[in-house]
Coordinates of C-alpha atoms in Angstrom, one line a residue:
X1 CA 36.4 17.8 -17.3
X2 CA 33.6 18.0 -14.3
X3 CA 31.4 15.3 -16.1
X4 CA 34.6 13.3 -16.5
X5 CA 35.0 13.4 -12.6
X6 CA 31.4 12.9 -11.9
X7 CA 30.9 10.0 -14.0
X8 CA 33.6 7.9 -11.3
X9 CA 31.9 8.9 -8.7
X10 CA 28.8 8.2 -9.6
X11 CA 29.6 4.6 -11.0
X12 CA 31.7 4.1 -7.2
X13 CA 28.3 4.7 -5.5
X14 CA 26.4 1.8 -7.5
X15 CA 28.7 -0.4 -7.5
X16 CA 30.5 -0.5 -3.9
X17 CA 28.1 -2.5 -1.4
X18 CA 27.9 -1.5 1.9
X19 CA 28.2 -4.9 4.4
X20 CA 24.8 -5.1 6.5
X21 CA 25.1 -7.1 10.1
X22 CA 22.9 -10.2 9.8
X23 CA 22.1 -9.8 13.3
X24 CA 20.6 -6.3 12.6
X25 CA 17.2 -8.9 11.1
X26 CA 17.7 -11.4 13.8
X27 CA 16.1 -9.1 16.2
X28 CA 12.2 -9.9 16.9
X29 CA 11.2 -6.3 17.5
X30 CA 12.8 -5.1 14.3
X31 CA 11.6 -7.9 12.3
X32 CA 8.2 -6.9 13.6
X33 CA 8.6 -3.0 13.1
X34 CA 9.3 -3.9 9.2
X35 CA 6.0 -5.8 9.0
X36 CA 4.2 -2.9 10.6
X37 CA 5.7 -0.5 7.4
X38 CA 3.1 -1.9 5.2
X39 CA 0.5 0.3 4.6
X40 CA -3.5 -1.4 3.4
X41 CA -3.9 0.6 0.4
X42 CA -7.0 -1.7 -0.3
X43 CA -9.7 -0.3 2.0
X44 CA -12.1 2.6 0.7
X45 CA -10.9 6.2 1.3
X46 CA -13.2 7.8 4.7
X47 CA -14.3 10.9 2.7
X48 CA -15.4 14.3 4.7
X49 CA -18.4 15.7 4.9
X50 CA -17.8 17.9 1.8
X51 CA -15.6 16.1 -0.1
X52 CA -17.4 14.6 -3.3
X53 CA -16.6 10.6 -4.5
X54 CA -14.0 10.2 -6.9
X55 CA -15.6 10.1 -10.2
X56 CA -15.4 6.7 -12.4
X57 CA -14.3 8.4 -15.4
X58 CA -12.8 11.5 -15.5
X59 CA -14.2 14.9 -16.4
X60 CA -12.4 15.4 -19.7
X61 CA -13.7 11.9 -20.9
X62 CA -17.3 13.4 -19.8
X63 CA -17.3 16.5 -21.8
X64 CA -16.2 15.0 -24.9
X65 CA -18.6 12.5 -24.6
X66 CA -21.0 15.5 -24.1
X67 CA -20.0 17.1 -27.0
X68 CA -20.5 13.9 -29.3
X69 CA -24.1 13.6 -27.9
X70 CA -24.7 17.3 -28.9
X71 CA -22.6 17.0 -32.4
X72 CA -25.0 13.6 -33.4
X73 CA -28.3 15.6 -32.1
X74 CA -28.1 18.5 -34.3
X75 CA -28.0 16.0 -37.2
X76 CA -31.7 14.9 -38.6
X77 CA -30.3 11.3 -39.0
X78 CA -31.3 8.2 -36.6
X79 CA -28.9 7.2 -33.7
X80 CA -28.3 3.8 -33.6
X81 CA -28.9 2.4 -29.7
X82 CA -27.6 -0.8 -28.6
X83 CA -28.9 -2.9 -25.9
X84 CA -30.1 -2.0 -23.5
X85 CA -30.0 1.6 -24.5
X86 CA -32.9 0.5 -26.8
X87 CA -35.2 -1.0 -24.2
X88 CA -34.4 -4.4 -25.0
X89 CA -32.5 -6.8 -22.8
X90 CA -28.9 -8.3 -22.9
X91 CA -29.5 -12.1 -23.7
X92 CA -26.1 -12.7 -22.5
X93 CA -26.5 -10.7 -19.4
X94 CA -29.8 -12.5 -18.4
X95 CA -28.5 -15.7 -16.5
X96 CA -26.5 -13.5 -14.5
X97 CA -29.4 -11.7 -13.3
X98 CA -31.0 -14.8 -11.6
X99 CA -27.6 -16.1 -10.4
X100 CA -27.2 -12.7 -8.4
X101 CA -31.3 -12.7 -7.3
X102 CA -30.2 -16.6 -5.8
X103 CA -27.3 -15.6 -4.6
X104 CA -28.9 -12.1 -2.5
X105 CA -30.8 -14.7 -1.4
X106 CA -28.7 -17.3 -0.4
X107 CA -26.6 -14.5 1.2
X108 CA -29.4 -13.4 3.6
X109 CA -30.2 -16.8 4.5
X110 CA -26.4 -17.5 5.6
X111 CA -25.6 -14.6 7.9
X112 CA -29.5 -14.6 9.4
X113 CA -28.7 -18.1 10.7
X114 CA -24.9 -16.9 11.9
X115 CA -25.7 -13.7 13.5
X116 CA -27.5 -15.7 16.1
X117 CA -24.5 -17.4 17.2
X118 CA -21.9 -14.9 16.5
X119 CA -22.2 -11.4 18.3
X120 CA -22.7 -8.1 16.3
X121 CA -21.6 -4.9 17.9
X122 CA -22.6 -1.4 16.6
X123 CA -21.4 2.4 17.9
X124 CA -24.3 4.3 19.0
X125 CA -22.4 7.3 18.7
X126 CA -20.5 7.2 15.1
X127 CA -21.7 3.7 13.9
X128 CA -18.9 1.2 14.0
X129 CA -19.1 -2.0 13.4
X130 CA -17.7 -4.9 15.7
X131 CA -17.9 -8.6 15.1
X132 CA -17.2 -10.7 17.3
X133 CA -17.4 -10.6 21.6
X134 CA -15.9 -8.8 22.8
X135 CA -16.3 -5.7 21.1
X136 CA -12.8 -3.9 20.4
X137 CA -11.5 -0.8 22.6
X138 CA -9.8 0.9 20.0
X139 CA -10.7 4.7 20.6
X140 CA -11.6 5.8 17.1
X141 CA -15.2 7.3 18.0
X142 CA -14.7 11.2 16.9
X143 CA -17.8 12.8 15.7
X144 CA -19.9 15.2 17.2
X145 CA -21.3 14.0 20.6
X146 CA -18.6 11.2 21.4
X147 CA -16.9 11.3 24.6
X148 CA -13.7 12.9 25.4
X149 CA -12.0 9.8 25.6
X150 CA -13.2 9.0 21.8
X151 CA -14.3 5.1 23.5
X152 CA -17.1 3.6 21.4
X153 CA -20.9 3.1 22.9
X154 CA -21.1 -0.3 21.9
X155 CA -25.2 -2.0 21.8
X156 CA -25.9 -4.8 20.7
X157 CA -26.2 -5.1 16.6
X158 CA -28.4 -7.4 13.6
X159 CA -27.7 -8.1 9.9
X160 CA -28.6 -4.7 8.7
X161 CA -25.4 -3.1 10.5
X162 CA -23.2 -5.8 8.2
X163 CA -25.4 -5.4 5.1
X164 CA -26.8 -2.1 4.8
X165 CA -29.9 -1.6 2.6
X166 CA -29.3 0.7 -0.3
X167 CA -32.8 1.1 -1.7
X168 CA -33.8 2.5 -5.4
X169 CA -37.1 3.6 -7.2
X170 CA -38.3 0.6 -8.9
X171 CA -39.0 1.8 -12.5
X172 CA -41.7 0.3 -14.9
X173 CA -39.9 1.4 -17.7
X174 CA -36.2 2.1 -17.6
X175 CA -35.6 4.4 -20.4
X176 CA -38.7 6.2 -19.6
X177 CA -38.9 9.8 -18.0
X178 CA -37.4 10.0 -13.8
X179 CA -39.3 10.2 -11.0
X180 CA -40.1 13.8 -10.1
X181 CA -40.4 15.3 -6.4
X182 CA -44.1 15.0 -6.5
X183 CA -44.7 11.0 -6.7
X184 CA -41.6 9.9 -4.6
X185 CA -44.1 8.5 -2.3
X186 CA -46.7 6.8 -5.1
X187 CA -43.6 4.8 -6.2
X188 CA -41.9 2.1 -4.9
X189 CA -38.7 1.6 -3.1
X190 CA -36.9 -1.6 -3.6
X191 CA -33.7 -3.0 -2.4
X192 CA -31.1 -1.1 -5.5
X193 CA -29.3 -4.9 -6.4
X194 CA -33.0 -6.2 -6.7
X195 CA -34.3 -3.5 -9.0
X196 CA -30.9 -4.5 -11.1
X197 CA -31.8 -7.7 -11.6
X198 CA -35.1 -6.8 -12.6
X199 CA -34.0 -4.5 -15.2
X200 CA -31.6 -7.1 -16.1
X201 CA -34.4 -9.9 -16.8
X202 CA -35.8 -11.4 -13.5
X203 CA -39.5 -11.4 -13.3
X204 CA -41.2 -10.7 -9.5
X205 CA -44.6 -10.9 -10.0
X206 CA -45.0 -8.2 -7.6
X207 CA -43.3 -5.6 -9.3
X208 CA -44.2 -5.2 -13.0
X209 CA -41.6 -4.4 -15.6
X210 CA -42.0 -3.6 -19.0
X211 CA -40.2 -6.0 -21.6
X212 CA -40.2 -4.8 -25.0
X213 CA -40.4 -6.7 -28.2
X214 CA -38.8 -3.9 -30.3
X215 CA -36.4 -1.8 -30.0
X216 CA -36.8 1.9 -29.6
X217 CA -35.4 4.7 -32.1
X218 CA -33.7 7.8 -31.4
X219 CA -33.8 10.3 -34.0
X220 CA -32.5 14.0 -33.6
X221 CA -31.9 13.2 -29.7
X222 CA -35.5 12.3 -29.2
X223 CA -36.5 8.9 -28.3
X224 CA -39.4 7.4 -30.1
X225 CA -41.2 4.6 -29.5
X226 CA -43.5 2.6 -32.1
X227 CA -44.8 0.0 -29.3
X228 CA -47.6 0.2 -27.6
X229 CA -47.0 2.3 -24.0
X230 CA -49.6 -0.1 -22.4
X231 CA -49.5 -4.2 -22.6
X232 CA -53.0 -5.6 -23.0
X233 CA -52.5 -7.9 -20.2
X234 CA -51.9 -4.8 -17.7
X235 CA -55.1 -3.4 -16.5
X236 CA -54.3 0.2 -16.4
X237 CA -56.7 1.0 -13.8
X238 CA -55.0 -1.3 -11.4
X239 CA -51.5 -2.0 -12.0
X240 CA -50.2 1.7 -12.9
X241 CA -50.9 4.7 -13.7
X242 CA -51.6 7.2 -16.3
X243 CA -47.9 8.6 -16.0
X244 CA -46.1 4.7 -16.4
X245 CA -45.2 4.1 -13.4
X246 CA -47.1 1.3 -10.9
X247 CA -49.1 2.1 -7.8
X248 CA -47.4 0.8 -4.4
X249 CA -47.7 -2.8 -4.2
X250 CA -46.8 -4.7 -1.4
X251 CA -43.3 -5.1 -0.3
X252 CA -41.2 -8.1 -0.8
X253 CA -41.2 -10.6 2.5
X254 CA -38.2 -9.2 3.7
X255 CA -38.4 -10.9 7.4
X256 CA -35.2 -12.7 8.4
X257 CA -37.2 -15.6 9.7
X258 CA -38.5 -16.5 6.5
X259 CA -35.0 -16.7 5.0
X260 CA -33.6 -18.5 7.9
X261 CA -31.6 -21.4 7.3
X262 CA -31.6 -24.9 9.1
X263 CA -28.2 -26.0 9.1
X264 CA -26.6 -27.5 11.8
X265 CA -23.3 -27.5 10.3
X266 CA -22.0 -23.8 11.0
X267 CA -18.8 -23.9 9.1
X268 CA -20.7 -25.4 6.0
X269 CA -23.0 -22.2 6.0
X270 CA -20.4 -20.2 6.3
X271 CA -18.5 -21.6 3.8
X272 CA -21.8 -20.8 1.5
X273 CA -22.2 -17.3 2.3
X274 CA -19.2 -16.7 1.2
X275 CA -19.3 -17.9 -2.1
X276 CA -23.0 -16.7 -2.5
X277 CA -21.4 -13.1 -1.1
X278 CA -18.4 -13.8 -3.9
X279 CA -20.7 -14.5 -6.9
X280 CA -23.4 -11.7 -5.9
X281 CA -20.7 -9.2 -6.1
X282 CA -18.8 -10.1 -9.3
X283 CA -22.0 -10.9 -10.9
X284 CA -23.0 -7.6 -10.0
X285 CA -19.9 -5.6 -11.1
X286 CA -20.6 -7.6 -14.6
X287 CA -24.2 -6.5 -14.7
X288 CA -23.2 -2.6 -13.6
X289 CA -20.8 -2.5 -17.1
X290 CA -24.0 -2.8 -18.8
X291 CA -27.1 -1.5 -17.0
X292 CA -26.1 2.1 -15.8
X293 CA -26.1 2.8 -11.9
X294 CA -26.5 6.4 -10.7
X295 CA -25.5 7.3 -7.4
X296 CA -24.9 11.1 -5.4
X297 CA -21.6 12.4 -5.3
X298 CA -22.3 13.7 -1.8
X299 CA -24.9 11.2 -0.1
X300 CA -25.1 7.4 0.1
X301 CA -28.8 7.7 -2.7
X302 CA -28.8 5.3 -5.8
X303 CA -30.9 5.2 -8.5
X304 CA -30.8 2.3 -10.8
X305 CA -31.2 3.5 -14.9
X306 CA -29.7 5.7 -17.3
X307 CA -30.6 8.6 -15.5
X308 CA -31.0 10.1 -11.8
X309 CA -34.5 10.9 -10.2
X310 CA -35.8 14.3 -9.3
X311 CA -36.7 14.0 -6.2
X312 CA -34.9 16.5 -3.9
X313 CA -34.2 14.8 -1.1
X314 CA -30.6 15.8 -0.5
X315 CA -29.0 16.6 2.7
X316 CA -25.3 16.3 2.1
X317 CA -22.7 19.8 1.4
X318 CA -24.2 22.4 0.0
X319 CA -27.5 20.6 -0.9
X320 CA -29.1 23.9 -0.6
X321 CA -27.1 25.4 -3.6
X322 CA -28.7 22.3 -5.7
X323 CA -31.9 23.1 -4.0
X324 CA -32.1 19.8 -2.8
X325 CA -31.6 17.9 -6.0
X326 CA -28.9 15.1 -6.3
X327 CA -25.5 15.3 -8.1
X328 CA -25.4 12.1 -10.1
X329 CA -22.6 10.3 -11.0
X330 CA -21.5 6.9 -12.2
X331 CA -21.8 4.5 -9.4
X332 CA -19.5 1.5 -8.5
X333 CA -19.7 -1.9 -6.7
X334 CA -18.9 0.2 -3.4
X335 CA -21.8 2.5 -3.6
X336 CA -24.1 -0.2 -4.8
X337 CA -23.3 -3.1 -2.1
X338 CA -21.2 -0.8 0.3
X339 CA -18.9 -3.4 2.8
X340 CA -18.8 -2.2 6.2
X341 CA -15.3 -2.5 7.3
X342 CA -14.5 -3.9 10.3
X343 CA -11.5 -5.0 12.3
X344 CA -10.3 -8.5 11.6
X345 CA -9.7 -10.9 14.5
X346 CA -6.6 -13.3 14.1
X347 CA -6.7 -17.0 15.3
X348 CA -4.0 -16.1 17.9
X349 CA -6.4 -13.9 19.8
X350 CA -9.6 -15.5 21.1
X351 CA -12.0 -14.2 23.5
X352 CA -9.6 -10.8 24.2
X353 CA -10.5 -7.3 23.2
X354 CA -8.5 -5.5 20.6
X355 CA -6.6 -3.0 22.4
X356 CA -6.0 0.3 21.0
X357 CA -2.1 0.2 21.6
X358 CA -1.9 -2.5 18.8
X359 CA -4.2 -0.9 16.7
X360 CA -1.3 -0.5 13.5
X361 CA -0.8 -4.0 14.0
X362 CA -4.8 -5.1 12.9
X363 CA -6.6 -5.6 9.7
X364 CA -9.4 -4.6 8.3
X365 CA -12.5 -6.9 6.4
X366 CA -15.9 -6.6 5.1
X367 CA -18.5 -7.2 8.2
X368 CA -19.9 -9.8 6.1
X369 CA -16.6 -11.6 5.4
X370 CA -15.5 -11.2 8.8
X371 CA -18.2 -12.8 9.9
X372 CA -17.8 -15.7 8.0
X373 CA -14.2 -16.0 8.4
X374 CA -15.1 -16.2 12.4
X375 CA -17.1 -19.2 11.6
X376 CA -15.0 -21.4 9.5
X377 CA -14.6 -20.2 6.0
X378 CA -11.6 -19.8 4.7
X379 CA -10.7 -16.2 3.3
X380 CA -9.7 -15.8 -0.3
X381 CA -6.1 -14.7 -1.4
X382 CA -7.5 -10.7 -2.3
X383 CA -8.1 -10.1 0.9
X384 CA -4.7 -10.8 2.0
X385 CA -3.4 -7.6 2.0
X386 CA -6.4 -6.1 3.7
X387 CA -6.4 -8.2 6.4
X388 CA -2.5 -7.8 7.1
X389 CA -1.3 -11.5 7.1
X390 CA 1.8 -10.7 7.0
X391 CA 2.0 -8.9 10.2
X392 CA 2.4 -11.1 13.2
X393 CA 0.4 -8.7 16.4
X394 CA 2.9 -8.8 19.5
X395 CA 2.1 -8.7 22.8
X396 CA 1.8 -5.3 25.3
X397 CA 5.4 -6.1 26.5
X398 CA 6.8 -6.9 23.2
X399 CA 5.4 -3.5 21.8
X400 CA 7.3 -1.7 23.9
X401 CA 10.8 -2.9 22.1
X402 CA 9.5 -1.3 18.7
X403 CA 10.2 2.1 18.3

């Protein structure tokens, strides 16, 4: 009998519609409070100091994959290794490599010649990044040694605010043994997305690499090698040492005026950092599902290869527990070309601060897109949502209305 008399009541409710005013969406300052609902679910959770990156795949997956590594090393039998497990490189994979080299470079060329004409802003205090003049006065500053009022300490900025570096030990061999503590200053560091493309098949003549002919073996969890460990066109003597790995060379020209370009169109530039930042990233993400990217699930360190360094150098939470060492993860795109969000500028709002009253009403971009986006590129459909485009910023007085 009750689910006789709930079963009425229930269907009433679903199908008896309520009449809704018309004028109830006619009103701007509701209109505008549903826009400002939406919530950017695209940018990069701000993790605390001892809260550890999400890890790419999860920690069940990991420990049966452990437990398959220790099942096929108790067996006498050979392990077969695919590339480039075995030391050999991905064919495929190797026109990739120089597309994202060009395109790094292209990249660096483009903003060196826009970051002369459009201003870059940086936080003495916490390290936000502004682009754009006037810097913004949104009062977001809160670390230790901000000022009460939490108002940035803005000073004047370059490229390496909008593209950080993220540097890796360049390795002579990539499946050979890590770098330990002692010789982290006999090896070099190189930018991370260069030693990728290295490792991926793009030859700098000042960084030797070893290419193999023949793949290696693993056998009972050891790896064996029937190649020569030594080239005969390598002088060992000069190039590297007795351990395989190369003495410090001289870096890569990495001076901005070098890579300056002469272009007098400033849309048309910008319009080709943009694709060269495009294409270095998804080339990038296509190279990372194949060459193995570490990075620390506490601090910004990345080490290109199958495996981590030793080199304790830690000083994130707890490092002292680790004893300095790094906790090595899988990395992603995000640790390995990290975009420094920034606030995006509209059209509608030239030459006047961003006001931290309106602050829910502004989007967020990468620096490096942001800056492009100020000088004439269009910005692609994916960054839509990041950037709010749907949301319309009101005016001091019209804020008031919204409640």
């Amino acid at each position: 009998m009750l689910s006789r008399l709930v079963q009425p009541i229930s269907h009433h409710l679903r199908t008896t519609q309520f009449p809704v005013p018309k004028e109830r969406y006619t009103f701007p300052a509701l209109c505008l409070l549903y826009s400002t609902l939406s919530i950017c679910n695209d940018l990069p959770k701000k993790l605390k100091n001892f809260e550890r990156k999400p890890l790419v795949t999860s920690i069940n997956e990991l420990k049966r994959r452990g437990r398959e590594k220790r099942k096929e090393r108790q067996k006498v039998g050979e392990i077969v290794l695919q590339s480039p497990e075995n030391g050999l490189l991905v064919q495929k994979l190797i026109p990739i490599a120089k597309e994202v080299y060009t395109a790094r470079s292209e990249l660096l060329s483009c903003v060196s010649r826009l970051v002369k004409l459009i201003a870059i802003y940086s936080c003495s205090i916490c390290g936000e990044v502004h682009v754009g003049d006037p810097p913004h006065q949104i009062r977001t500053c809160n670390v230790r040694g901000s000022l009460s009022s939490k108002e940035h300490s803005w000073v004047k900025g370059g490229i390496e605010h909008i593209l950080p570096l993220v540097e890796s030990f360049h390795l002579y061999d990539r499946i050979g043994r890590a770098v330990s503590h002692n010789e982290m200053l006999e090896v070099d560091r190189i930018p991370a997305i260069v030693e990728l493309c290295i490792q991926a098949g793009v030859d700098i003549p000042e960084y030797l690499t070893r290419r193999r002919t023949f793949p290696v073996y693993c056998v009972a969890g050891r790896i064996i090698d029937f190649e020569k460990r030594f080239p005969k066109e390598i002088s060992l003597d000069k190039d590297i040492d007795e351990y395989g790995f190369p003495y410090k060379k001289k870096r890569l020209n990495e001076d901005s005026s070098s890579r300056e370009m002469h272009c007098d169109d400033i849309q048309a530039v910008a319009i080709r950092g943009m694709k060269a930042w495009k294409k270095m990233c998804s080339g990038a993400s296509k190279l990372m599902e194949k060459y193995a990217v570490q990075t620390c699930g506490y601090c910004p360190e990345v080490q290109v290869g199958p495996k981590g360094h030793r080199v304790r150098n830690c000083q994130a939470y707890k490092h002292q527990m680790r004893d300095g060492q790094h906790a090595w993860q899988e990395a992603t795109i995000n640790d390995f070309v990290p975009p420094v969000y920034v606030y995006h500028i509209q059209d509608q709002q030239p030459n006047k601060p961003l006001v931290n009253e309106l602050k829910r009403y502004y989007g967020m971009l990468p620096a490096v897109v942001e800056l492009f986006s100020q000088a004439g590129a269009p910005v692609e459909k994916n960054y839509g949502h990041s950037m709010r485009v749907d949301v319309v910023v009101p005016d001091m007085d019209e804020e008031k209305w919204v409640v």
